[in-house]
mmCIF file of C-alpha atoms in Angstrom:
data_model
loop_
_atom_site.group_PDB
_atom_site.id
_atom_site.type_symbol
_atom_site.label_atom_id
_atom_site.label_comp_id
_atom_site.label_asym_id
_atom_site.label_seq_id
_atom_site.Cartn_x
_atom_site.Cartn_y
_atom_site.Cartn_z
ATOM 1 C CA MET A 205 -10.570 156.757 -94.834
ATOM 2 C CA GLU A 206 -14.176 155.402 -94.018
ATOM 3 C CA ARG A 207 -14.378 151.669 -93.881
ATOM 4 C CA CYS A 208 -17.518 149.734 -94.910
ATOM 5 C CA VAL A 209 -18.712 147.191 -92.452
ATOM 6 C CA ARG A 210 -21.464 144.653 -93.178
ATOM 7 C CA CYS A 211 -24.396 144.676 -90.768
ATOM 8 C CA PRO A 212 -25.272 141.810 -88.655
ATOM 9 C CA ASP A 213 -27.887 139.337 -89.781
ATOM 10 C CA HIS A 214 -30.420 140.873 -87.567
ATOM 11 C CA GLN A 215 -29.863 144.468 -88.714
ATOM 12 C CA TYR A 216 -29.931 146.066 -92.080
ATOM 13 C CA ALA A 217 -28.306 149.224 -93.745
ATOM 14 C CA ASN A 218 -30.299 152.385 -93.922
ATOM 15 C CA THR A 219 -30.659 154.098 -97.415
ATOM 16 C CA GLN A 220 -27.571 156.427 -96.912
ATOM 17 C CA ARG A 221 -25.698 153.326 -95.975
ATOM 18 C CA SER A 222 -24.359 155.127 -92.943
ATOM 19 C CA ARG A 223 -25.470 153.002 -89.967
ATOM 20 C CA CYS A 224 -27.307 149.783 -89.178
ATOM 21 C CA LEU A 225 -30.907 149.566 -88.415
ATOM 22 C CA GLU A 226 -32.636 146.675 -86.274
ATOM 23 C CA LYS A 227 -34.766 144.302 -88.254
ATOM 24 C CA SER A 228 -38.335 143.996 -87.322
ATOM 25 C CA VAL A 229 -39.501 140.588 -86.328
ATOM 26 C CA THR A 230 -42.499 139.170 -88.317
ATOM 27 C CA PHE A 231 -44.487 135.943 -88.963
ATOM 28 C CA LEU A 232 -47.654 134.960 -90.681
ATOM 29 C CA ALA A 233 -50.059 136.469 -88.047
ATOM 30 C CA TYR A 234 -53.907 136.463 -87.895
ATOM 31 C CA GLU A 235 -53.856 140.251 -88.238
ATOM 32 C CA ASP A 236 -52.158 140.000 -91.667
ATOM 33 C CA PRO A 237 -54.599 140.050 -94.718
ATOM 34 C CA LEU A 238 -53.146 136.719 -95.916
ATOM 35 C CA GLY A 239 -53.479 135.367 -92.338
ATOM 36 C CA LYS A 240 -57.195 136.408 -92.073
ATOM 37 C CA ALA A 241 -57.986 135.082 -95.288
ATOM 38 C CA LEU A 242 -56.481 131.616 -94.623
ATOM 39 C CA ALA A 243 -57.842 131.394 -91.116
ATOM 40 C CA ALA A 244 -61.593 132.387 -92.502
ATOM 41 C CA THR A 245 -61.139 129.743 -95.237
ATOM 42 C CA ALA A 246 -60.232 127.139 -92.769
ATOM 43 C CA LEU A 247 -63.035 127.896 -90.471
ATOM 44 C CA SER A 248 -65.632 128.135 -93.394
ATOM 45 C CA LEU A 249 -64.548 124.677 -94.566
ATOM 46 C CA THR A 250 -64.790 123.401 -90.953
ATOM 47 C CA VAL A 251 -68.420 124.752 -90.572
ATOM 48 C CA LEU A 252 -69.103 123.202 -94.089
ATOM 49 C CA THR A 253 -67.919 119.872 -93.160
ATOM 50 C CA ALA A 254 -69.854 119.984 -89.911
ATOM 51 C CA GLY A 255 -72.910 121.017 -91.884
ATOM 52 C CA VAL A 256 -72.541 117.954 -94.133
ATOM 53 C CA LEU A 257 -71.977 115.600 -91.164
ATOM 54 C CA GLY A 258 -75.216 116.846 -89.635
ATOM 55 C CA LEU A 259 -77.016 116.276 -92.929
ATOM 56 C CA PHE A 260 -75.712 112.802 -92.992
ATOM 57 C CA VAL A 261 -76.559 112.093 -89.469
ATOM 58 C CA LYS A 262 -80.234 113.561 -90.135
ATOM 59 C CA HIS A 263 -80.720 111.302 -93.066
ATOM 60 C CA GLN A 264 -78.691 108.343 -91.795
ATOM 61 C CA ASP A 265 -81.327 105.896 -92.559
ATOM 62 C CA THR A 266 -81.762 106.705 -96.182
ATOM 63 C CA PRO A 267 -80.171 104.345 -98.930
ATOM 64 C CA ILE A 268 -77.464 106.764 -100.154
ATOM 65 C CA VAL A 269 -75.903 107.104 -96.718
ATOM 66 C CA LYS A 270 -76.421 103.447 -95.634
ATOM 67 C CA ALA A 271 -75.061 102.216 -99.138
ATOM 68 C CA ASN A 272 -71.695 104.030 -98.857
ATOM 69 C CA ASN A 273 -70.977 102.906 -95.360
ATOM 70 C CA ARG A 274 -72.232 105.576 -93.116
ATOM 71 C CA GLY A 275 -69.646 104.693 -90.285
ATOM 72 C CA LEU A 276 -66.631 105.206 -92.647
ATOM 73 C CA SER A 277 -68.474 108.394 -94.003
ATOM 74 C CA TYR A 278 -68.694 109.816 -90.336
ATOM 75 C CA THR A 279 -65.023 109.004 -89.723
ATOM 76 C CA LEU A 280 -63.898 110.738 -92.972
ATOM 77 C CA LEU A 281 -66.011 114.034 -92.267
ATOM 78 C CA VAL A 282 -64.655 114.293 -88.717
ATOM 79 C CA SER A 283 -61.010 113.847 -89.970
ATOM 80 C CA LEU A 284 -61.554 116.419 -92.553
ATOM 81 C CA ALA A 285 -62.778 118.801 -90.018
ATOM 82 C CA PHE A 286 -59.771 118.325 -88.003
ATOM 83 C CA CYS A 287 -57.653 118.717 -91.181
ATOM 84 C CA PHE A 288 -58.964 122.053 -91.875
ATOM 85 C CA LEU A 289 -58.547 123.058 -88.118
ATOM 86 C CA CYS A 290 -54.994 121.908 -88.078
ATOM 87 C CA SER A 291 -53.878 124.499 -90.606
ATOM 88 C CA LEU A 292 -54.737 127.202 -87.923
ATOM 89 C CA LEU A 293 -51.646 125.836 -86.197
ATOM 90 C CA PHE A 294 -49.479 127.324 -89.056
ATOM 91 C CA ILE A 295 -50.820 130.806 -88.352
ATOM 92 C CA GLY A 296 -49.432 132.901 -85.458
ATOM 93 C CA ARG A 297 -46.132 133.232 -83.668
ATOM 94 C CA PRO A 298 -44.393 129.940 -83.955
ATOM 95 C CA ASN A 299 -43.087 128.277 -80.529
ATOM 96 C CA THR A 300 -41.688 124.923 -79.798
ATOM 97 C CA ALA A 301 -44.971 123.333 -78.971
ATOM 98 C CA THR A 302 -46.747 124.512 -82.263
ATOM 99 C CA CYS A 303 -43.655 123.672 -84.382
ATOM 100 C CA VAL A 304 -44.085 120.048 -83.281
ATOM 101 C CA LEU A 305 -47.704 119.961 -83.301
ATOM 102 C CA ARG A 306 -48.013 121.336 -86.817
ATOM 103 C CA GLN A 307 -46.217 118.313 -88.436
ATOM 104 C CA THR A 308 -47.544 115.404 -86.187
ATOM 105 C CA THR A 309 -51.062 116.640 -86.409
ATOM 106 C CA PHE A 310 -51.019 117.366 -90.009
ATOM 107 C CA GLY A 311 -49.687 113.821 -90.530
ATOM 108 C CA ALA A 312 -51.964 112.002 -88.325
ATOM 109 C CA VAL A 313 -55.297 113.571 -89.288
ATOM 110 C CA PHE A 314 -54.522 113.403 -93.063
ATOM 111 C CA THR A 315 -53.386 109.687 -92.667
ATOM 112 C CA VAL A 316 -56.744 109.119 -90.982
ATOM 113 C CA ALA A 317 -58.713 110.775 -93.759
ATOM 114 C CA VAL A 318 -56.715 109.098 -96.778
ATOM 115 C CA SER A 319 -56.991 105.671 -95.015
ATOM 116 C CA THR A 320 -60.618 106.016 -94.581
ATOM 117 C CA VAL A 321 -60.877 106.747 -98.217
ATOM 118 C CA LEU A 322 -58.765 103.588 -98.905
ATOM 119 C CA ALA A 323 -61.051 101.501 -96.482
ATOM 120 C CA LYS A 324 -64.161 102.965 -98.375
ATOM 121 C CA THR A 325 -62.640 101.945 -101.787
ATOM 122 C CA VAL A 326 -61.878 98.347 -100.513
ATOM 123 C CA THR A 327 -65.434 98.084 -99.222
ATOM 124 C CA VAL A 328 -66.962 99.132 -102.525
ATOM 125 C CA VAL A 329 -64.797 96.616 -104.475
ATOM 126 C CA LEU A 330 -65.669 93.828 -102.023
ATOM 127 C CA ALA A 331 -69.405 94.645 -102.167
ATOM 128 C CA PHE A 332 -69.640 94.843 -105.810
ATOM 129 C CA LYS A 333 -66.856 92.793 -107.514
ATOM 130 C CA VAL A 334 -67.620 89.638 -105.598
ATOM 131 C CA THR A 335 -71.010 88.563 -107.046
ATOM 132 C CA ALA A 336 -71.159 85.208 -105.242
ATOM 133 C CA PRO A 337 -69.210 85.643 -102.033
ATOM 134 C CA GLY A 338 -67.827 82.663 -100.110
ATOM 135 C CA ARG A 339 -67.895 82.402 -96.488
ATOM 136 C CA LYS A 340 -64.734 84.136 -96.032
ATOM 137 C CA VAL A 341 -65.487 87.145 -98.142
ATOM 138 C CA ARG A 342 -68.870 87.450 -96.618
ATOM 139 C CA ARG A 343 -67.347 87.177 -93.062
ATOM 140 C CA LEU A 344 -64.883 90.035 -94.061
ATOM 141 C CA LEU A 345 -67.803 92.284 -95.116
ATOM 142 C CA VAL A 346 -70.152 91.563 -92.274
ATOM 143 C CA SER A 347 -67.139 92.079 -89.627
ATOM 144 C CA GLY A 348 -66.216 95.198 -91.149
ATOM 145 C CA ALA A 349 -62.412 94.108 -91.569
ATOM 146 C CA PRO A 350 -61.746 96.937 -94.142
ATOM 147 C CA ASN A 351 -62.240 99.388 -91.419
ATOM 148 C CA SER A 352 -59.140 97.898 -89.767
ATOM 149 C CA ILE A 353 -57.133 99.691 -92.483
ATOM 150 C CA ILE A 354 -57.675 102.910 -90.600
ATOM 151 C CA PRO A 355 -55.885 102.150 -87.294
ATOM 152 C CA ILE A 356 -53.106 100.057 -89.010
ATOM 153 C CA CYS A 357 -52.269 102.908 -91.375
ATOM 154 C CA SER A 358 -52.577 105.569 -88.753
ATOM 155 C CA LEU A 359 -50.243 103.521 -86.308
ATOM 156 C CA ILE A 360 -47.599 103.205 -89.108
ATOM 157 C CA GLN A 361 -47.748 107.185 -89.713
ATOM 158 C CA LEU A 362 -47.640 107.819 -85.827
ATOM 159 C CA THR A 363 -44.427 105.621 -85.717
ATOM 160 C CA LEU A 364 -42.975 107.616 -88.410
ATOM 161 C CA CYS A 365 -43.767 110.897 -86.547
ATOM 162 C CA GLY A 366 -42.464 109.372 -83.381
ATOM 163 C CA ILE A 367 -38.935 108.403 -84.995
ATOM 164 C CA TRP A 368 -38.817 112.033 -86.455
ATOM 165 C CA MET A 369 -39.731 113.768 -83.189
ATOM 166 C CA GLY A 370 -37.393 111.513 -81.267
ATOM 167 C CA THR A 371 -34.267 111.991 -83.576
ATOM 168 C CA ASN A 372 -34.393 115.557 -85.212
ATOM 169 C CA PRO A 373 -37.740 117.417 -84.417
ATOM 170 C CA PRO A 374 -39.024 120.632 -85.778
ATOM 171 C CA PHE A 375 -37.662 123.696 -83.956
ATOM 172 C CA ILE A 376 -37.997 127.635 -84.065
ATOM 173 C CA ASP A 377 -35.651 129.222 -86.537
ATOM 174 C CA THR A 378 -35.314 132.681 -88.075
ATOM 175 C CA ASP A 379 -34.994 133.728 -91.704
ATOM 176 C CA ALA A 380 -33.256 137.057 -91.879
ATOM 177 C CA HIS A 381 -32.722 137.085 -95.752
ATOM 178 C CA SER A 382 -36.112 136.616 -97.391
ATOM 179 C CA GLU A 383 -37.559 139.884 -96.806
ATOM 180 C CA HIS A 384 -35.492 143.304 -96.632
ATOM 181 C CA GLY A 385 -35.754 144.876 -93.183
ATOM 182 C CA HIS A 386 -37.553 141.819 -91.406
ATOM 183 C CA VAL A 387 -36.499 138.779 -89.542
ATOM 184 C CA ILE A 388 -39.201 136.153 -90.112
ATOM 185 C CA ILE A 389 -39.737 133.583 -87.320
ATOM 186 C CA VAL A 390 -40.342 130.188 -88.919
ATOM 187 C CA CYS A 391 -40.504 126.559 -87.926
ATOM 188 C CA ASN A 392 -37.508 124.461 -89.181
ATOM 189 C CA LYS A 393 -38.698 121.073 -90.224
ATOM 190 C CA GLY A 394 -35.654 119.543 -88.465
ATOM 191 C CA SER A 395 -35.095 116.365 -90.520
ATOM 192 C CA LEU A 396 -36.327 116.923 -94.252
ATOM 193 C CA THR A 397 -35.834 113.255 -94.850
ATOM 194 C CA ALA A 398 -38.623 112.463 -92.124
ATOM 195 C CA PHE A 399 -40.797 115.139 -93.465
ATOM 196 C CA TYR A 400 -40.651 113.663 -96.898
ATOM 197 C CA CYS A 401 -41.253 110.318 -95.389
ATOM 198 C CA VAL A 402 -44.477 111.444 -93.782
ATOM 199 C CA LEU A 403 -45.465 113.035 -96.851
ATOM 200 C CA GLY A 404 -44.334 110.174 -99.082
ATOM 201 C CA TYR A 405 -46.334 107.690 -96.943
ATOM 202 C CA LEU A 406 -49.393 109.862 -97.201
ATOM 203 C CA GLY A 407 -48.856 109.847 -101.082
ATOM 204 C CA SER A 408 -48.519 106.003 -101.264
ATOM 205 C CA LEU A 409 -51.901 105.823 -99.292
ATOM 206 C CA ALA A 410 -53.401 108.126 -101.739
ATOM 207 C CA LEU A 411 -52.022 106.324 -104.805
ATOM 208 C CA GLY A 412 -53.286 102.988 -103.257
ATOM 209 C CA SER A 413 -56.848 104.550 -102.851
ATOM 210 C CA PHE A 414 -56.671 105.879 -106.387
ATOM 211 C CA THR A 415 -55.727 102.644 -108.002
ATOM 212 C CA VAL A 416 -58.417 100.504 -106.243
ATOM 213 C CA ALA A 417 -60.904 103.124 -106.884
ATOM 214 C CA PHE A 418 -59.893 103.504 -110.491
ATOM 215 C CA LEU A 419 -60.259 99.622 -110.889
ATOM 216 C CA ALA A 420 -63.615 99.858 -109.515
ATOM 217 C CA ARG A 421 -65.011 102.690 -111.496
ATOM 218 C CA ASN A 422 -66.999 100.524 -114.007
ATOM 219 C CA LEU A 423 -68.811 98.461 -111.492
ATOM 220 C CA PRO A 424 -72.764 98.966 -111.131
ATOM 221 C CA ASP A 425 -73.308 102.580 -110.443
ATOM 222 C CA THR A 426 -76.249 102.581 -108.290
ATOM 223 C CA PHE A 427 -74.722 104.668 -105.318
ATOM 224 C CA ASN A 428 -71.431 103.467 -106.292
ATOM 225 C CA GLU A 429 -68.922 106.075 -105.243
ATOM 226 C CA ALA A 430 -65.847 104.525 -106.805
ATOM 227 C CA LYS A 431 -65.760 107.238 -109.466
ATOM 228 C CA TYR A 432 -66.011 110.105 -106.915
ATOM 229 C CA LEU A 433 -63.241 108.313 -104.819
ATOM 230 C CA THR A 434 -61.059 108.095 -107.829
ATOM 231 C CA PHE A 435 -61.479 111.788 -108.685
ATOM 232 C CA SER A 436 -60.947 112.914 -105.080
ATOM 233 C CA MET A 437 -57.680 111.077 -104.773
ATOM 234 C CA LEU A 438 -56.567 112.456 -108.202
ATOM 235 C CA VAL A 439 -57.291 115.902 -106.885
ATOM 236 C CA PHE A 440 -55.383 115.173 -103.734
ATOM 237 C CA CYS A 441 -52.390 113.985 -105.370
ATOM 238 C CA SER A 442 -52.391 116.624 -107.928
ATOM 239 C CA VAL A 443 -52.425 119.375 -105.195
ATOM 240 C CA TRP A 444 -49.468 117.654 -103.279
ATOM 241 C CA VAL A 445 -47.368 117.098 -106.404
ATOM 242 C CA THR A 446 -47.881 120.752 -107.267
ATOM 243 C CA PHE A 447 -46.994 121.741 -103.621
ATOM 244 C CA LEU A 448 -43.471 120.190 -103.662
ATOM 245 C CA PRO A 449 -41.839 122.490 -106.340
ATOM 246 C CA VAL A 450 -43.674 125.652 -105.207
ATOM 247 C CA TYR A 451 -42.714 124.852 -101.533
ATOM 248 C CA HIS A 452 -39.076 124.713 -102.467
ATOM 249 C CA SER A 453 -39.023 127.926 -104.567
ATOM 250 C CA THR A 454 -40.690 129.969 -101.748
ATOM 251 C CA LYS A 455 -39.331 131.192 -98.396
ATOM 252 C CA GLY A 456 -40.622 132.869 -95.427
ATOM 253 C CA LYS A 457 -44.432 133.719 -94.944
ATOM 254 C CA ALA A 458 -45.040 132.648 -98.595
ATOM 255 C CA MET A 459 -43.701 129.093 -97.733
ATOM 256 C CA VAL A 460 -46.057 128.775 -94.585
ATOM 257 C CA ALA A 461 -48.993 130.275 -96.795
ATOM 258 C CA MET A 462 -48.284 127.755 -99.510
ATOM 259 C CA GLU A 463 -48.418 124.890 -96.961
ATOM 260 C CA ILE A 464 -51.629 126.002 -95.503
ATOM 261 C CA SER A 465 -53.124 126.433 -98.951
ATOM 262 C CA SER A 466 -52.064 122.896 -99.933
ATOM 263 C CA ILE A 467 -53.915 121.465 -96.809
ATOM 264 C CA LEU A 468 -56.969 123.428 -97.358
ATOM 265 C CA ALA A 469 -57.219 122.520 -101.217
ATOM 266 C CA SER A 470 -56.468 118.858 -100.637
ATOM 267 C CA GLY A 471 -59.025 118.524 -97.842
ATOM 268 C CA ALA A 472 -61.737 120.612 -99.907
ATOM 269 C CA GLY A 473 -61.070 118.389 -102.838
ATOM 270 C CA LEU A 474 -61.905 115.334 -100.724
ATOM 271 C CA LEU A 475 -64.935 116.933 -99.259
ATOM 272 C CA GLY A 476 -66.158 118.348 -102.622
ATOM 273 C CA CYS A 477 -65.503 115.221 -104.805
ATOM 274 C CA ILE A 478 -67.006 112.512 -102.378
ATOM 275 C CA PHE A 479 -69.821 114.383 -100.528
ATOM 276 C CA ALA A 480 -71.059 117.005 -103.028
ATOM 277 C CA PRO A 481 -72.937 114.464 -105.202
ATOM 278 C CA LYS A 482 -74.562 112.842 -102.244
ATOM 279 C CA CYS A 483 -75.527 116.085 -100.773
ATOM 280 C CA TYR A 484 -76.909 117.050 -104.191
ATOM 281 C CA ILE A 485 -79.167 113.977 -104.041
ATOM 282 C CA ILE A 486 -80.232 114.415 -100.431
ATOM 283 C CA LEU A 487 -81.198 118.075 -100.859
ATOM 284 C CA LEU A 488 -82.351 118.459 -104.341
ATOM 285 C CA LYS A 489 -83.265 114.964 -105.695
ATOM 286 C CA PRO A 490 -84.933 113.162 -102.467
ATOM 287 C CA ASP A 491 -86.957 110.913 -104.883
ATOM 288 C CA ARG A 492 -83.778 109.171 -105.857
ATOM 289 C CA ASN A 493 -82.835 108.673 -102.141
ATOM 290 C CA SER A 494 -85.647 106.100 -101.499
ATOM 291 C CA LEU A 495 -85.971 102.384 -101.924
ATOM 292 C CA ARG A 496 -88.262 103.172 -104.994
ATOM 293 C CA GLY A 497 -85.711 105.384 -106.400
ATOM 294 C CA PHE A 498 -83.072 102.903 -105.700
ATOM 295 C CA ARG A 499 -84.975 100.181 -107.484
ATOM 296 C CA ASP A 500 -85.682 102.477 -110.511
ATOM 297 C CA LYS A 501 -82.117 103.493 -110.835
ATOM 298 C CA THR A 502 -80.958 99.812 -110.572
ATOM 299 C CA ASN A 503 -83.601 98.646 -113.283
ATOM 300 C CA SER A 504 -82.432 101.586 -115.676
ATOM 301 C CA GLY A 505 -78.806 100.664 -115.143
ATOM 302 C CA ARG A 506 -79.469 96.964 -115.855
ATOM 303 C CA ASN A 507 -81.414 98.134 -119.182
ATOM 304 C CA ARG A 508 -78.490 100.098 -120.110
ATOM 305 C CA HIS A 509 -75.877 97.232 -119.596
ATOM 306 C CA PHE A 510 -78.211 94.773 -121.641
#
């Protein structure tokens, strides 16, 4: 009498269930249509970010660029470009180096981006809220003290990543059950607790930026970007809140694609919400990007308030 034997994990039964066949090894590759689409999107957003940076450098002495702290704007644009580029680490055959670099690079560059937004919101509040600044506040503004938020927040995130890598770092793993006839090579997060700590820290920075920007949204609106910063953080938080349940409900290549999509969507949200209005004025409304346009807009704003 014939006896049924279960195939090993790296094999699967043929349609006649008479013998076991080897499963083919697969991963999210650049050759896949999904991989091509995600890589093309990442590169397009990087080029777009570089174009915005070039536009800001070209018009660096105009009121709209200077009024919104051009140094922080440059930092944010460079960090966003690296955010888009880091998504490319998630495409291709995983190895030990890329598994580690994926998470550390993602955590580091997004922390720089979000902490830069936080620094911009604090700068806006200090510049507009304090109508009669004392010596201490004036000294803070002149010295660029809000800029120190970026290295401090980044150092905390790097410490979290260092603890993660030192205790239970990501490693190469296989998923033999998500797709029939395939063994999917994936990067195991190692410590899920550490992964959620990194993500949670990013979320707390985004929530802090959102709160500060929301409180400053009704300040004088001449080149005040608090409203745009508020909306950008709202988009950022919405993307990652949506990411968590979907991430847990997917497996294999779909899970990796979901992570890449969240990185690109949140980065694009920051780029679009913060910089699109400024690019619109620079390119299509140059009359508003001058001292005369600045004064006219200020006077019209005062008339509306009175």
